[in-house]
Amino acid sequence: MLGFVIRFIVSALVLMLVSWLLPGIQVAGFIGALVAALVIAGLGYLVENFIGGKKISPQNRGIIGFLTAAVVIYLASFIIPAYLNVTIIGALLAAFVIGIIDAFVPTELR
């Protein structure tokens, strides 16, 4: 349970960092970032199950994960517009930066 809470706090902080660094994405404070992280995680889970996340080859996982993250971030802005505002370019840039951050943060810590 503690790992679950830490993962959402880290995800919210990453969203806030990305919104501060990149144009095209705005998060409404830390509470907005927590709500956005929750919605993005839920949508990501649904999309991954829909496309069969475990059946994707390791060679294709990177590009599919990047595109899925961009679509999920963009769709989340329609579900919670009061907390998250993202353009298409902002979603692509955010997915790229989040992917880079994920590459350096060990999976056990998320």
mmCIF file of N, CA and C in Angstrom, residues 1-2 4 13 15 22 31 40 46 51 56 58 62-63 68-69 73-74 80 83 85 89 101 103-104 107-109:
data_model
loop_
_atom_site.group_PDB
_atom_site.id
_atom_site.type_symbol
_atom_site.label_atom_id
_atom_site.label_comp_id
_atom_site.label_asym_id
_atom_site.label_seq_id
_atom_site.Cartn_x
_atom_site.Cartn_y
_atom_site.Cartn_z
ATOM 1 N N MET A 1 0.828 -1.196 0.000
ATOM 2 C CA MET A 1 0.000 0.000 0.000
ATOM 3 C C MET A 1 0.873 1.261 0.000
ATOM 4 N N LEU A 2 1.943 1.234 0.765
ATOM 5 C CA LEU A 2 2.825 2.390 0.828
ATOM 6 C C LEU A 2 3.481 2.646 -0.524
ATOM 7 N N PHE A 4 2.198 1.993 -3.401
ATOM 8 C CA PHE A 4 1.144 2.548 -4.238
ATOM 9 C C PHE A 4 1.038 4.062 -4.027
ATOM 10 N N LEU A 13 4.426 14.536 -8.908
ATOM 11 C CA LEU A 13 5.577 15.448 -8.963
ATOM 12 C C LEU A 13 6.170 15.510 -10.361
ATOM 13 N N LEU A 15 4.495 15.016 -13.151
ATOM 14 C CA LEU A 15 3.552 15.806 -13.949
ATOM 15 C C LEU A 15 3.735 17.303 -13.706
ATOM 16 N N LEU A 22 7.593 22.252 -19.920
ATOM 17 C CA LEU A 22 7.145 22.152 -21.305
ATOM 18 C C LEU A 22 5.933 23.031 -21.606
ATOM 19 N N ILE A 31 -2.761 19.020 -6.008
ATOM 20 C CA ILE A 31 -3.987 18.213 -5.966
ATOM 21 C C ILE A 31 -4.410 17.862 -7.390
ATOM 22 N N ILE A 40 -4.652 9.179 -15.289
ATOM 23 C CA ILE A 40 -3.701 8.679 -16.292
ATOM 24 C C ILE A 40 -3.347 7.220 -16.002
ATOM 25 N N LEU A 46 -6.273 0.507 -18.576
ATOM 26 C CA LEU A 46 -7.304 0.061 -19.512
ATOM 27 C C LEU A 46 -6.754 -0.091 -20.928
ATOM 28 N N ILE A 51 -4.888 -3.391 -25.613
ATOM 29 C CA ILE A 51 -3.969 -3.714 -26.708
ATOM 30 C C ILE A 51 -3.109 -4.929 -26.408
ATOM 31 N N ILE A 56 3.223 -7.647 -26.530
ATOM 32 C CA ILE A 56 4.022 -6.774 -27.397
ATOM 33 C C ILE A 56 5.491 -7.168 -27.273
ATOM 34 N N PRO A 58 9.549 -6.864 -27.146
ATOM 35 C CA PRO A 58 10.405 -5.851 -26.522
ATOM 36 C C PRO A 58 10.861 -4.772 -27.510
ATOM 37 N N GLY A 62 8.780 0.123 -26.774
ATOM 38 C CA GLY A 62 9.156 1.528 -26.600
ATOM 39 C C GLY A 62 8.261 2.485 -27.357
ATOM 40 N N ILE A 63 8.084 2.269 -28.649
ATOM 41 C CA ILE A 63 7.271 3.187 -29.446
ATOM 42 C C ILE A 63 5.799 3.062 -29.090
ATOM 43 N N THR A 68 1.116 5.308 -26.561
ATOM 44 C CA THR A 68 0.038 5.065 -25.612
ATOM 45 C C THR A 68 0.048 6.122 -24.511
ATOM 46 N N ALA A 69 1.224 6.447 -24.004
ATOM 47 C CA ALA A 69 1.324 7.474 -22.958
ATOM 48 C C ALA A 69 0.833 8.823 -23.467
ATOM 49 N N ILE A 73 -2.421 10.685 -21.872
ATOM 50 C CA ILE A 73 -2.287 12.025 -21.294
ATOM 51 C C ILE A 73 -3.252 12.985 -21.973
ATOM 52 N N TYR A 74 -3.361 12.890 -23.288
ATOM 53 C CA TYR A 74 -4.273 13.771 -24.030
ATOM 54 C C TYR A 74 -5.732 13.483 -23.660
ATOM 55 N N ILE A 80 -10.715 15.307 -17.049
ATOM 56 C CA ILE A 80 -10.564 16.222 -15.906
ATOM 57 C C ILE A 80 -10.042 17.581 -16.388
ATOM 58 N N TYR A 83 -8.401 20.128 -13.968
ATOM 59 C CA TYR A 83 -7.108 19.828 -13.356
ATOM 60 C C TYR A 83 -5.961 19.724 -14.355
ATOM 61 N N ASN A 85 -4.756 20.445 -18.526
ATOM 62 C CA ASN A 85 -4.998 21.032 -19.835
ATOM 63 C C ASN A 85 -3.791 20.703 -20.710
ATOM 64 N N ILE A 89 0.657 18.422 -29.002
ATOM 65 C CA ILE A 89 2.115 18.555 -28.919
ATOM 66 C C ILE A 89 2.571 18.438 -27.470
ATOM 67 N N ILE A 101 12.393 10.140 -17.807
ATOM 68 C CA ILE A 101 12.460 10.068 -16.348
ATOM 69 C C ILE A 101 12.268 8.627 -15.890
ATOM 70 N N ALA A 103 13.087 5.992 -17.426
ATOM 71 C CA ALA A 103 14.280 5.211 -17.752
ATOM 72 C C ALA A 103 15.335 5.300 -16.644
ATOM 73 N N PHE A 104 15.342 6.406 -15.899
ATOM 74 C CA PHE A 104 16.346 6.602 -14.861
ATOM 75 C C PHE A 104 15.861 6.287 -13.457
ATOM 76 N N THR A 107 12.373 0.724 -11.332
ATOM 77 C CA THR A 107 10.987 0.262 -11.241
ATOM 78 C C THR A 107 10.578 -0.027 -9.797
ATOM 79 N N GLU A 108 11.491 -0.496 -8.978
ATOM 80 C CA GLU A 108 11.147 -0.818 -7.592
ATOM 81 C C GLU A 108 10.725 0.418 -6.800
ATOM 82 N N LEU A 109 11.178 1.608 -7.221
ATOM 83 C CA LEU A 109 10.848 2.821 -6.492
ATOM 84 C C LEU A 109 9.533 3.431 -6.933
#
